[in-house]
Coordinates of C-alpha atoms in Angstrom, one line a residue:
Chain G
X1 CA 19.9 -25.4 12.5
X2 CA 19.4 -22.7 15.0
X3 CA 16.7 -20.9 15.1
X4 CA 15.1 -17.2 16.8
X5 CA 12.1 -16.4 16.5
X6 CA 11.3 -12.5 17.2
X7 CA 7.3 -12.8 17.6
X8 CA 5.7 -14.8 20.3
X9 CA 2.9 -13.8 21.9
X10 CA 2.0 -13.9 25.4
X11 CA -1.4 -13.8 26.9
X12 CA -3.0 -13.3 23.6
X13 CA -6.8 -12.2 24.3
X14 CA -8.6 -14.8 22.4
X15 CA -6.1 -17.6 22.9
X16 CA -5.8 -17.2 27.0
X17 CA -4.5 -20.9 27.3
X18 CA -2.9 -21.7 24.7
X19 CA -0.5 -18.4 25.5
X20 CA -0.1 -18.8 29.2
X21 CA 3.8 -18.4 30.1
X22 CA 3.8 -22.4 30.1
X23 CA 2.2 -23.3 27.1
X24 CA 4.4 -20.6 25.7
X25 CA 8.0 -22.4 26.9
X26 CA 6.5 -25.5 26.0
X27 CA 6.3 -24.7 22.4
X28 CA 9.6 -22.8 21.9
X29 CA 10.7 -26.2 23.4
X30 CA 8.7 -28.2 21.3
X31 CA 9.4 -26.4 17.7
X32 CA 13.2 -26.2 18.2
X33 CA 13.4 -22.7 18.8
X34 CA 16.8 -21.2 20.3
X35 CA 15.9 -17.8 21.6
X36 CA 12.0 -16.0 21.3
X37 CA 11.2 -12.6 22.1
X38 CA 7.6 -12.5 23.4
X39 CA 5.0 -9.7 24.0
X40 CA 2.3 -9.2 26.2
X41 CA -1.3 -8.7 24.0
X42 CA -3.0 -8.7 27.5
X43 CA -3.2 -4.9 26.7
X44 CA -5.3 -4.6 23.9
X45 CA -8.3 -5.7 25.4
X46 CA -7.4 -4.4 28.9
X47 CA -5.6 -1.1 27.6
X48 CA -3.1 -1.8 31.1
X49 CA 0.2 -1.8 29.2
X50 CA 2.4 -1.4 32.4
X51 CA 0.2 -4.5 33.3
X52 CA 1.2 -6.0 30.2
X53 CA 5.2 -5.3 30.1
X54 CA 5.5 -6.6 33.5
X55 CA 3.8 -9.8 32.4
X56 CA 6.4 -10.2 29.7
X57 CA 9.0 -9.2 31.6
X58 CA 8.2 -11.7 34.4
X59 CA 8.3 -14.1 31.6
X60 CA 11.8 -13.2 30.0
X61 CA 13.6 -13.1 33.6
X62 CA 12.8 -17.1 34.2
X63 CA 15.1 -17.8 31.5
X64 CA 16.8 -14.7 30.0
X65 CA 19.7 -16.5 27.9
X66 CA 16.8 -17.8 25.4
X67 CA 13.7 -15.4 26.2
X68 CA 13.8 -11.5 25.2
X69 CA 10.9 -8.9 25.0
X70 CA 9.1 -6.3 22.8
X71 CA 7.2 -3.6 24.6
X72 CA 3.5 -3.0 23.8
X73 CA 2.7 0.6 23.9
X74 CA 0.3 3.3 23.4
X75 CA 2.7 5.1 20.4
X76 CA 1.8 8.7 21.7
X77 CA 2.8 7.4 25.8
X78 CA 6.5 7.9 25.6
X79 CA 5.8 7.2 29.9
X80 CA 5.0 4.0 29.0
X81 CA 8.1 3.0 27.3
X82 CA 10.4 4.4 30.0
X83 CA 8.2 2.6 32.5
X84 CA 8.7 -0.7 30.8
X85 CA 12.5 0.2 30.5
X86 CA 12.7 -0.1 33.9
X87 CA 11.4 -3.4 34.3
X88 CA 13.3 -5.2 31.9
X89 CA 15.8 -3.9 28.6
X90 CA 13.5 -4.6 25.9
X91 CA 14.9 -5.1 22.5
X92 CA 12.3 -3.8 20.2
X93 CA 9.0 -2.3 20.7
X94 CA 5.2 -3.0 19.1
X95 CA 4.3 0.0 17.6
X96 CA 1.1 -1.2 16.2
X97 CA -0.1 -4.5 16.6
X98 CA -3.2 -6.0 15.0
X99 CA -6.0 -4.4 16.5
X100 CA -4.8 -0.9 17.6
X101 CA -5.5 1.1 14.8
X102 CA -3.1 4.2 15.0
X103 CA -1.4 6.3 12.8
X104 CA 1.8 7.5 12.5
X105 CA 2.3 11.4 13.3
X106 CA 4.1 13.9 15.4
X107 CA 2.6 12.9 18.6
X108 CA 4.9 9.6 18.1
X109 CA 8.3 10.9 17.5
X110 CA 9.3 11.1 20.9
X111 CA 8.7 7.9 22.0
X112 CA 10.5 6.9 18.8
X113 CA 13.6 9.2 19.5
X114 CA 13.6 7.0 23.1
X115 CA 13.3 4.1 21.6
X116 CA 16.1 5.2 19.3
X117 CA 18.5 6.1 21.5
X118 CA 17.8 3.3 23.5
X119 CA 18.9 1.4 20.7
X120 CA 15.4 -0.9 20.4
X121 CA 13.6 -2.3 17.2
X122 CA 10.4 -0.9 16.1
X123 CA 7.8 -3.5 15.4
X124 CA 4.9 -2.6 13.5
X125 CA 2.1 -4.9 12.2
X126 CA 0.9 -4.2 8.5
X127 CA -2.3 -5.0 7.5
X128 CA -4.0 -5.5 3.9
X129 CA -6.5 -2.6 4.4
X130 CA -6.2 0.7 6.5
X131 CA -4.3 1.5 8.5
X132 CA -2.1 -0.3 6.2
X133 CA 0.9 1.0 8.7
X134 CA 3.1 1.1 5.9
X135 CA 3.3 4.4 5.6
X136 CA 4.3 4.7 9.0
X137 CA 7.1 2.1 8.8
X138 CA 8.2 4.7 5.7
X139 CA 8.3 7.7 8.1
X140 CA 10.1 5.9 10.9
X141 CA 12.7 4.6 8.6
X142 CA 12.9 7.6 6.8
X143 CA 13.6 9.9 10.3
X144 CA 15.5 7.3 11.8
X145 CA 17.7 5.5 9.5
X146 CA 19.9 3.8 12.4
X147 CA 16.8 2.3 14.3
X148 CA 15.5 -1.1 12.4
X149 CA 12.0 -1.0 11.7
X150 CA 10.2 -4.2 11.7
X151 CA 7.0 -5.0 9.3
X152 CA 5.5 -7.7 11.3
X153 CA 2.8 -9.9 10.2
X154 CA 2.2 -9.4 6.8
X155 CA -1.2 -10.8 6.2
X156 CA -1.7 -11.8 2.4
X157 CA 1.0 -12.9 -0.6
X158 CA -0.8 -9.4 -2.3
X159 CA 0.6 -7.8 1.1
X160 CA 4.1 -9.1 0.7
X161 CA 4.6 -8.0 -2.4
X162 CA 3.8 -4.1 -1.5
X163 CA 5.8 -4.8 1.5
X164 CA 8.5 -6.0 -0.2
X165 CA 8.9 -3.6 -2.5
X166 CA 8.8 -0.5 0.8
X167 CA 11.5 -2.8 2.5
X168 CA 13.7 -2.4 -1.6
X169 CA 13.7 1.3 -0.7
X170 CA 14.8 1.5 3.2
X171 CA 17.8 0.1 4.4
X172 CA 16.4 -0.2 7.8
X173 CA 13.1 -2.0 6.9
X174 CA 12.9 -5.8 7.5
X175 CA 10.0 -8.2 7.0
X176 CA 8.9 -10.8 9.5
X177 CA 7.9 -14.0 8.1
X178 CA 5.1 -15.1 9.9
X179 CA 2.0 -15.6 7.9
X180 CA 4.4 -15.6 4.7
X181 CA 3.8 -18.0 1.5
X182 CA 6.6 -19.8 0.2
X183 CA 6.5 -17.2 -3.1
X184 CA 6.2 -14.5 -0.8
X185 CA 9.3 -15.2 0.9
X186 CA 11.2 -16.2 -2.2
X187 CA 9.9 -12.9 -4.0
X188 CA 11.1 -11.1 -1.2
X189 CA 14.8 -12.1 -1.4
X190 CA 14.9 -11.3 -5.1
X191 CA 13.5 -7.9 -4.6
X192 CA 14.6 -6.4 -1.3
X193 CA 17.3 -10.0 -0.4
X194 CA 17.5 -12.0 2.6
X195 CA 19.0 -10.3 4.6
X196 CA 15.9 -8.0 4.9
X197 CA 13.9 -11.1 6.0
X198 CA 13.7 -12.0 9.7
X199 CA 12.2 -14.9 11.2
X200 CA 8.8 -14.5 13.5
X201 CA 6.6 -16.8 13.7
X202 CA 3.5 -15.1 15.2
X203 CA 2.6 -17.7 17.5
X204 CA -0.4 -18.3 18.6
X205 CA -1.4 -18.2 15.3
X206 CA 1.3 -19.8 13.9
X207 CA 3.4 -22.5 14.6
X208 CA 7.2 -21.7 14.8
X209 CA 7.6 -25.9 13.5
X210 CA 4.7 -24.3 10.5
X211 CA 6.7 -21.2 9.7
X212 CA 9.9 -23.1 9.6
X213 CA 8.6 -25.6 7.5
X214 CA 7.4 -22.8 4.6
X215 CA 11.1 -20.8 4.9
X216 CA 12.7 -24.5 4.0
X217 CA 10.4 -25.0 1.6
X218 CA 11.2 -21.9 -0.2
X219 CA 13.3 -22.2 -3.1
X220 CA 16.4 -20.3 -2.2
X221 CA 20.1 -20.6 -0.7
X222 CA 21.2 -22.3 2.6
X223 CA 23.2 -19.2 3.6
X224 CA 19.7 -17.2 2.6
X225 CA 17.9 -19.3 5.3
X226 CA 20.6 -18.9 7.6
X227 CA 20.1 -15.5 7.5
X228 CA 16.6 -15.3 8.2
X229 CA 16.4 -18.0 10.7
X230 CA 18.7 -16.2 13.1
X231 CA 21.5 -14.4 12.0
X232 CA 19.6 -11.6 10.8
X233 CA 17.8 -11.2 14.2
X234 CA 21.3 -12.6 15.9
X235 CA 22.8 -9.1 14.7
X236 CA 19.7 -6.6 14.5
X237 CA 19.0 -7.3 18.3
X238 CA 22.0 -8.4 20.0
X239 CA 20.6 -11.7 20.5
X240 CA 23.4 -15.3 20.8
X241 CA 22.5 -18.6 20.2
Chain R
X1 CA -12.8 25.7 -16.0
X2 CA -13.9 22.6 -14.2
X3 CA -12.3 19.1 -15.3
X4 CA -12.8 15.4 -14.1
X5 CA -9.9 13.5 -14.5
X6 CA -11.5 9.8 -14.7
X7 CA -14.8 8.7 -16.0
X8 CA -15.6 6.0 -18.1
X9 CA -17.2 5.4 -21.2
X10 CA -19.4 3.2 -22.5
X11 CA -20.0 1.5 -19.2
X12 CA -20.0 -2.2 -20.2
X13 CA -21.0 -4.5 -17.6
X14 CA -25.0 -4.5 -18.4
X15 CA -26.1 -4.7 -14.5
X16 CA -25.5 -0.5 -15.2
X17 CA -28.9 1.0 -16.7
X18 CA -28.5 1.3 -20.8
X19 CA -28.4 4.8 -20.5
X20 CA -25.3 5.3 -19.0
X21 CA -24.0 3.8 -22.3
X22 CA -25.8 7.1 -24.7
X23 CA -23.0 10.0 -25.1
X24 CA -25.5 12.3 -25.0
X25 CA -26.3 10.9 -21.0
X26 CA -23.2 12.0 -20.2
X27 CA -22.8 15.2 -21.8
X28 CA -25.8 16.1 -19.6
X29 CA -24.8 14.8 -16.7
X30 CA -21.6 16.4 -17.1
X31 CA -23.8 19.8 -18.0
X32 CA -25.6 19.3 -14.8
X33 CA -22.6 19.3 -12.3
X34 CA -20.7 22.0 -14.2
X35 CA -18.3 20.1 -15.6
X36 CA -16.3 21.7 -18.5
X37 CA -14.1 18.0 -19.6
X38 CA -14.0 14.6 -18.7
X39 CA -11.2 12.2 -19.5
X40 CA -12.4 9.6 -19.7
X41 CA -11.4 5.7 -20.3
X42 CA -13.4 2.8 -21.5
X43 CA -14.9 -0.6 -18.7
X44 CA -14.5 -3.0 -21.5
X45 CA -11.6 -4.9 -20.3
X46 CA -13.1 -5.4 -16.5
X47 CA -16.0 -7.1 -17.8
X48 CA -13.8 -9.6 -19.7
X49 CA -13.7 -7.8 -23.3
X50 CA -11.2 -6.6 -25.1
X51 CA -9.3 -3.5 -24.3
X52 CA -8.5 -2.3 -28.0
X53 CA -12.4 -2.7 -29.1
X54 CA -13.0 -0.4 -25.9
X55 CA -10.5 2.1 -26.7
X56 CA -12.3 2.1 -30.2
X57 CA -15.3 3.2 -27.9
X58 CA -13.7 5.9 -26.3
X59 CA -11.9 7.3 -30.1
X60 CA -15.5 7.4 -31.7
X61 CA -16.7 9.2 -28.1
X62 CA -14.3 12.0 -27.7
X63 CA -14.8 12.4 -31.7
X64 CA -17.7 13.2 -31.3
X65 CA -17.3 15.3 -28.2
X66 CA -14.1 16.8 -28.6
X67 CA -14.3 20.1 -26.9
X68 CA -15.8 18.0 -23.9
X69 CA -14.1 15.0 -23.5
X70 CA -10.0 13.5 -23.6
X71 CA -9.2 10.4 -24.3
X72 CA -7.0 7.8 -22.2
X73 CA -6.2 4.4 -23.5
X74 CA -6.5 0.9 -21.7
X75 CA -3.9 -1.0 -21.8
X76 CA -4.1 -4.3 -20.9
X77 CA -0.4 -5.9 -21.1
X78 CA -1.6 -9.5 -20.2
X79 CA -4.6 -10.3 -22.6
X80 CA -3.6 -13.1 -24.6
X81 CA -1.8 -11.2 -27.8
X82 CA 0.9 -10.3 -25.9
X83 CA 2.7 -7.1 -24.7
X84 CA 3.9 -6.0 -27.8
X85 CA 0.6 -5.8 -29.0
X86 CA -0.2 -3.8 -25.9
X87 CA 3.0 -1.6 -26.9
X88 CA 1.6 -1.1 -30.3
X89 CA -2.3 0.3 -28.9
X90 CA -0.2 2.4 -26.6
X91 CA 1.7 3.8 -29.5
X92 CA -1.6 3.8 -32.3
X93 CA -3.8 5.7 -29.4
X94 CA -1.7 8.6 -28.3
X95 CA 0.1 9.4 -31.8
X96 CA -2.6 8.3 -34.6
X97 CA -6.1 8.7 -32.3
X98 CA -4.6 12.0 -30.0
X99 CA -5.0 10.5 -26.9
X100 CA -3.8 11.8 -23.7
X101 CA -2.8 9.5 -21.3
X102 CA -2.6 5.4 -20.7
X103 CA -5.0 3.3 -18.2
X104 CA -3.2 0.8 -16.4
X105 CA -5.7 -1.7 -14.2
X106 CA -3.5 -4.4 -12.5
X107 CA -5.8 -6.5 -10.0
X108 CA -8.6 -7.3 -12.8
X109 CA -5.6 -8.2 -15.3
X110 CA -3.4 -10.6 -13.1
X111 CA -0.1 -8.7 -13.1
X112 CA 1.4 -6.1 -10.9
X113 CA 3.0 -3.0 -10.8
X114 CA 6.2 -4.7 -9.8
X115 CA 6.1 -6.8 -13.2
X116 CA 9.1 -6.4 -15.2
X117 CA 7.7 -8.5 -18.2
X118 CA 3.9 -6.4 -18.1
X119 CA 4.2 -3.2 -16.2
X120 CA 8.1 -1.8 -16.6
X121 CA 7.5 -1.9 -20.5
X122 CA 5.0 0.0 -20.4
X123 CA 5.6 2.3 -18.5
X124 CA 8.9 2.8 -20.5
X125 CA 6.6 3.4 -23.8
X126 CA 4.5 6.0 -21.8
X127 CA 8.1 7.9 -21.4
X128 CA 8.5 7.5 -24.8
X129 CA 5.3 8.7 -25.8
X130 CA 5.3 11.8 -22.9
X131 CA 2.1 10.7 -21.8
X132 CA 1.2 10.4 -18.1
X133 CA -0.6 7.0 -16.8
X134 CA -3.6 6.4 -14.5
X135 CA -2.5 3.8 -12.3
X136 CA -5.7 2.3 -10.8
X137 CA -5.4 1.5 -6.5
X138 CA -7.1 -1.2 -4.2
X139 CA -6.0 -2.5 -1.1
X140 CA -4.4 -5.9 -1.4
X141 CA -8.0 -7.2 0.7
X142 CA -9.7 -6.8 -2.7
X143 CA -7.7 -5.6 -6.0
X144 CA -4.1 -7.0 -5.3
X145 CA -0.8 -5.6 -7.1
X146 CA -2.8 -2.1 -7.0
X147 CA -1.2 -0.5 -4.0
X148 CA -0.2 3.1 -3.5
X149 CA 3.4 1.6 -2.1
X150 CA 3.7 -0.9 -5.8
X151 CA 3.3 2.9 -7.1
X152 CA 5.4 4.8 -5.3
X153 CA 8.3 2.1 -5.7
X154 CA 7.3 2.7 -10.0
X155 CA 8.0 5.6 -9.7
X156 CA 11.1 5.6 -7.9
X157 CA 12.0 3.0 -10.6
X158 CA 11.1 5.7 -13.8
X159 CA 11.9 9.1 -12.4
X160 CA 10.9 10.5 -15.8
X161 CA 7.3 8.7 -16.0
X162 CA 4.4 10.9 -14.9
X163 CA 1.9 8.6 -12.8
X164 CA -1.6 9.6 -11.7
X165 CA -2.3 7.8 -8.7
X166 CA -5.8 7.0 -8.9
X167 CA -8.5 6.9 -6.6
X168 CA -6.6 8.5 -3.6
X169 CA -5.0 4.8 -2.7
X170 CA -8.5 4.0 -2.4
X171 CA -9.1 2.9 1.9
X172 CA -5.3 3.2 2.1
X173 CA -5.3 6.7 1.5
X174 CA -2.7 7.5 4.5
X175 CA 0.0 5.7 2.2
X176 CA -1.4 7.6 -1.3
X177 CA -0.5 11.1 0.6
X178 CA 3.2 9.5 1.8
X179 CA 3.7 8.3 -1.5
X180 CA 3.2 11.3 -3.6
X181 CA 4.5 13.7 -0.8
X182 CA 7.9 11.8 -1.5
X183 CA 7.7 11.4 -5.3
X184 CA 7.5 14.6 -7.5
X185 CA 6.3 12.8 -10.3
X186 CA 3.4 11.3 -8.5
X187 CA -0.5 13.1 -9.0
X188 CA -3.3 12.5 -6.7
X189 CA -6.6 11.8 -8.1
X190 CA -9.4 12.3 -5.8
X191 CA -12.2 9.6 -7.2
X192 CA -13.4 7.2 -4.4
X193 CA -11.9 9.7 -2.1
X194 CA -14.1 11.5 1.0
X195 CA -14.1 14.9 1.9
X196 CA -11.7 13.8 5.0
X197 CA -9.0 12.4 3.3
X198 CA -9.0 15.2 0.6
X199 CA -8.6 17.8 2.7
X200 CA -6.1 15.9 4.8
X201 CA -4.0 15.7 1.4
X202 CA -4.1 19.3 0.4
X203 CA -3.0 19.9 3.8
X204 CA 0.0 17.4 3.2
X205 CA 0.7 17.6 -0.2
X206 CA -0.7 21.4 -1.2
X207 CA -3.1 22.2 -3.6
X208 CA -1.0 21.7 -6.7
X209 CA -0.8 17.8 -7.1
X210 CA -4.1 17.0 -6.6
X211 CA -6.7 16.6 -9.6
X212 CA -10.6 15.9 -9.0
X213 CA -12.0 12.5 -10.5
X214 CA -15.1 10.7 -10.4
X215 CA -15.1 7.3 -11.8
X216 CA -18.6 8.7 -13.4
X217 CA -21.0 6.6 -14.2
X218 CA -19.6 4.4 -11.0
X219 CA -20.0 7.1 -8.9
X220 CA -21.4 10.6 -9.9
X221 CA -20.3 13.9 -10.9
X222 CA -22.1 15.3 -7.7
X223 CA -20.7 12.8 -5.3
X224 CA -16.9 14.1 -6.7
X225 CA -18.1 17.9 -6.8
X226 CA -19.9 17.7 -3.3
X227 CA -16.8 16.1 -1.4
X228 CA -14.9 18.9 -3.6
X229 CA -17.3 21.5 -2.5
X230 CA -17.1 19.7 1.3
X231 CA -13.8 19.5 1.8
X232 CA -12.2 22.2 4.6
X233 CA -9.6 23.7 1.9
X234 CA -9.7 27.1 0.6
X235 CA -11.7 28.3 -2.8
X236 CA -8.2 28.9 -4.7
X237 CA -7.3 25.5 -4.0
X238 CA -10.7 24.0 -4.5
X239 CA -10.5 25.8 -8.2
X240 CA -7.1 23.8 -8.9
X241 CA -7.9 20.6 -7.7
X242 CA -11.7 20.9 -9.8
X243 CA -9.8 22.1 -13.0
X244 CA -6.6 24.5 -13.0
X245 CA -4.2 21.5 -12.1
X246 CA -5.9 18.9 -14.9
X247 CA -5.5 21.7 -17.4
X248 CA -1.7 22.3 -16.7
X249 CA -1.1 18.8 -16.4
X250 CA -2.5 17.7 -19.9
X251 CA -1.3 21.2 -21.2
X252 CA -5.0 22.1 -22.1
X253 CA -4.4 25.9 -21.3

């Protein structure tokens, strides 16, 4: 089984050891996973995202045929994004992850149209409450139908099924896995199908060996898993294992 | 004239004083905030009764009151008779009793707006009957199956159904606005929502989708007029989101 998992986090705030670079490696080692694109949270509590994108760039360039990175960015600092671009090709970037409450508007698009161009995933967190972020994944996929927008950590079964049904509408909106139920995910396939489904684990809060375990126990096809283990991501980002 | 698009009546939990349960309380609450009509829908099924006994509530109500108030019906697909029997009070209330609309209230019922077996069928009878339905919103945190985006994606599903999106999404009113900004046959009710996000939607949406609610006795006819009366819109589009737009709607002119 191969396996990518598209959201491991470095240097989470309240986790410090447990997402060090090296506790990081030893996991993706441990859990079986082929290829992992990481982020840096160190900027949510420190609000230094150049900081932060370098730290995940130093990361990826120790072993860039399995590790690849998501940007974390102020959504209105397009600067930001072209900074980290510098550093290191990022494949996708976090838009809004747990705990920077912003919404989407104007002031966004350009970093968007960047990001766009650049060819790069948008990854945005959705949450049970507001900022829901849905709408904003709406908006994105809406104005740019080529770029793949990501619904990352979809807190709640009640969640998955509102998510689920936005992804049925949007050819460009996937749903990470991460925090899924076993329902959710089978749910999911019937309404919006696998190949909208894309495997991320979340780590630290989530085990990629955990999150594995739920997608196989989900009650649908081999070629289904397939898809969301890797292939999905495989294609979306450009990534070979 | 000056209409509220969602109250209830009787209030049935009894935690809620006993007068909120009187007509005649209402009436004069309605009297002291200006209010000309109130639609208004019966509590019985949320406190675990039966949803045809409370429409029966509202019938006798609006009888009595029938310059003052409109009737919507409850439906309550999953209560143990069954959805055709859900099918059928949709049906007796709007042709034999008059009423106006249908209540749908997922997260207190167990089903969801994506249900093919409780929801679609429904809404599919409200077509038939060309009646719009008040679909009740919570964030998944706290009333799941009730989100603006389960909404949104019905209405995609029935272009010809006319949903009321109720409460302004509730805290998720950012994806209430997207979803009826997208959806022609989407309208916003305002209950539950502050002056901030109303005037945020008539600065999205316009003034013309937009009808004033209260969710009276749960929240008061001054708290719905106030944020009305609040809100950083201008007096033509205050006067058709307090009334003009309800009328039009439900063809009152």
């Amino acid at each position: 089984m191969k396996l990518i998992d598209i959201n491991v986090m470095l240097n989470h705030p309240v986790y410090q050891k447990d997402t060090t670079p090296d506790a990081i490696a030893k996991i993706i080692d441990a859990d079986g996973v082929n290829a992992a694109v990481v982020s840096s949270l160190k900027p949510l509590a420190s609000l230094d995202f150049d900081a932060g994108n370098k730290a995940a760039s130093e990361f990826v360039k120790k072993d860039p045929k399995k590790l690849f990175g998501f940007a974390i960015v102020n959504p209105i600092k397009l600067n930001q994004l072209e900074t980290a671009m510098k550093i290191l090709p990022f494949k996708g970037v976090r838009l809004s992850p747990n705990f920077m409450w912003i919404e989407y508007s104007e002031a966004m698009v350009p970093l968007i149209e960047f990001a766009a161009k650049q060819k790069m995933a948008i990854h945005v967190s959705v949450t049970p409450e507001r900022p829901s972020n849905m709408k904003m994944c709406a908006e994105i996929a809406e104005r740019f139908p080529n770029t793949p927008v990501i619904m990352g950590q979809i807190w709640t079964p009640y969640t998955w099924v509102e998510a689920s049904a936005l992804s049925r509408g949007y050819k460009n909106i996937f749903l990470e896995v991460g925090f899924a139920t076993t329902k959710s995910i089978e749910d999911a396939v019937e309404v919006a199908g696998a190949s909208k489904l894309i495997f991320g684990s979340g780590f630290p809060n989530m085990r990629p060996k955990a999150a594995v375990e739920i997608v196989k126990l989900a009650s649908i096809s081999e070629s289904d898993r397939d898809l969301i283990f890797w292939k999905n991501a495989s294609s979306l980002l450009g990534i070979s294992v | 004239m000056i209409i509220d698009d969602h109250t209830h009546f009787p209030i049935s939990d009894p935690i809620w004083p006993d007068e909120w349960r009187k007509a005649d309380f209402m009436i004069k609450s309605m009297d002291q905030w200006g209010i000309d009509k109130s639609i208004v829908v019966c509590t019985d099924p949320i406190n675990g009764g039966d949803y045809k006994v409370g429409n029966q509530k509202v019938y006798d109500v609006v009888k009595q009151y029938p310059d003052r108030l409109i009737g919507f019906a409850w439906i309550h697909p999953t209560q143990s008779e069954g959805i055709e029997v859900a099918l059928q009070e949709a049906r007796r209330c709007v042709k034999e009793r008059g009423f106006k609309g249908l209540k749908l209230h997922p997260c207190t019922e167990m089903y969801s707006y994506a249900s093919k077996e409780y929801c679609y069928p429904i809404i599919e009878e409200s077509i038939k009957l060309q009646v719009p339905v008040f679909c009740h919103t919570g964030d998944p945190a706290t009333c799941p199956y009730s989100g603006s985006v389960l909404i949104a994606d019905l209405a995609d599903r029935y272009p010809d159904a006319k949903l009321i999106l109720g409460h302004l999404g509730h805290r998720r009113w950012n994806d209430a606005i997207w979803a009826v900004k997208k959806r022609d046959n989407l309208m916003l009710d305002t209950s539950f929502g502050q002056t901030s996000a109303i005037t945020v939607a008539v600065r999205t949406l316009g003034a013309d989708r937009i009808m004033m609610g209260s969710d009276w006795p749960i929240n008061s006819f001054g708290a719905s007029t106030g944020h009305m009366k609040g809100a950083f819109i201008r007096d033509e589009e205050r006067q058709k989101l307090m009334g003009d737009n309800a009328a039009e709607y439900l063809r009152l002119k």
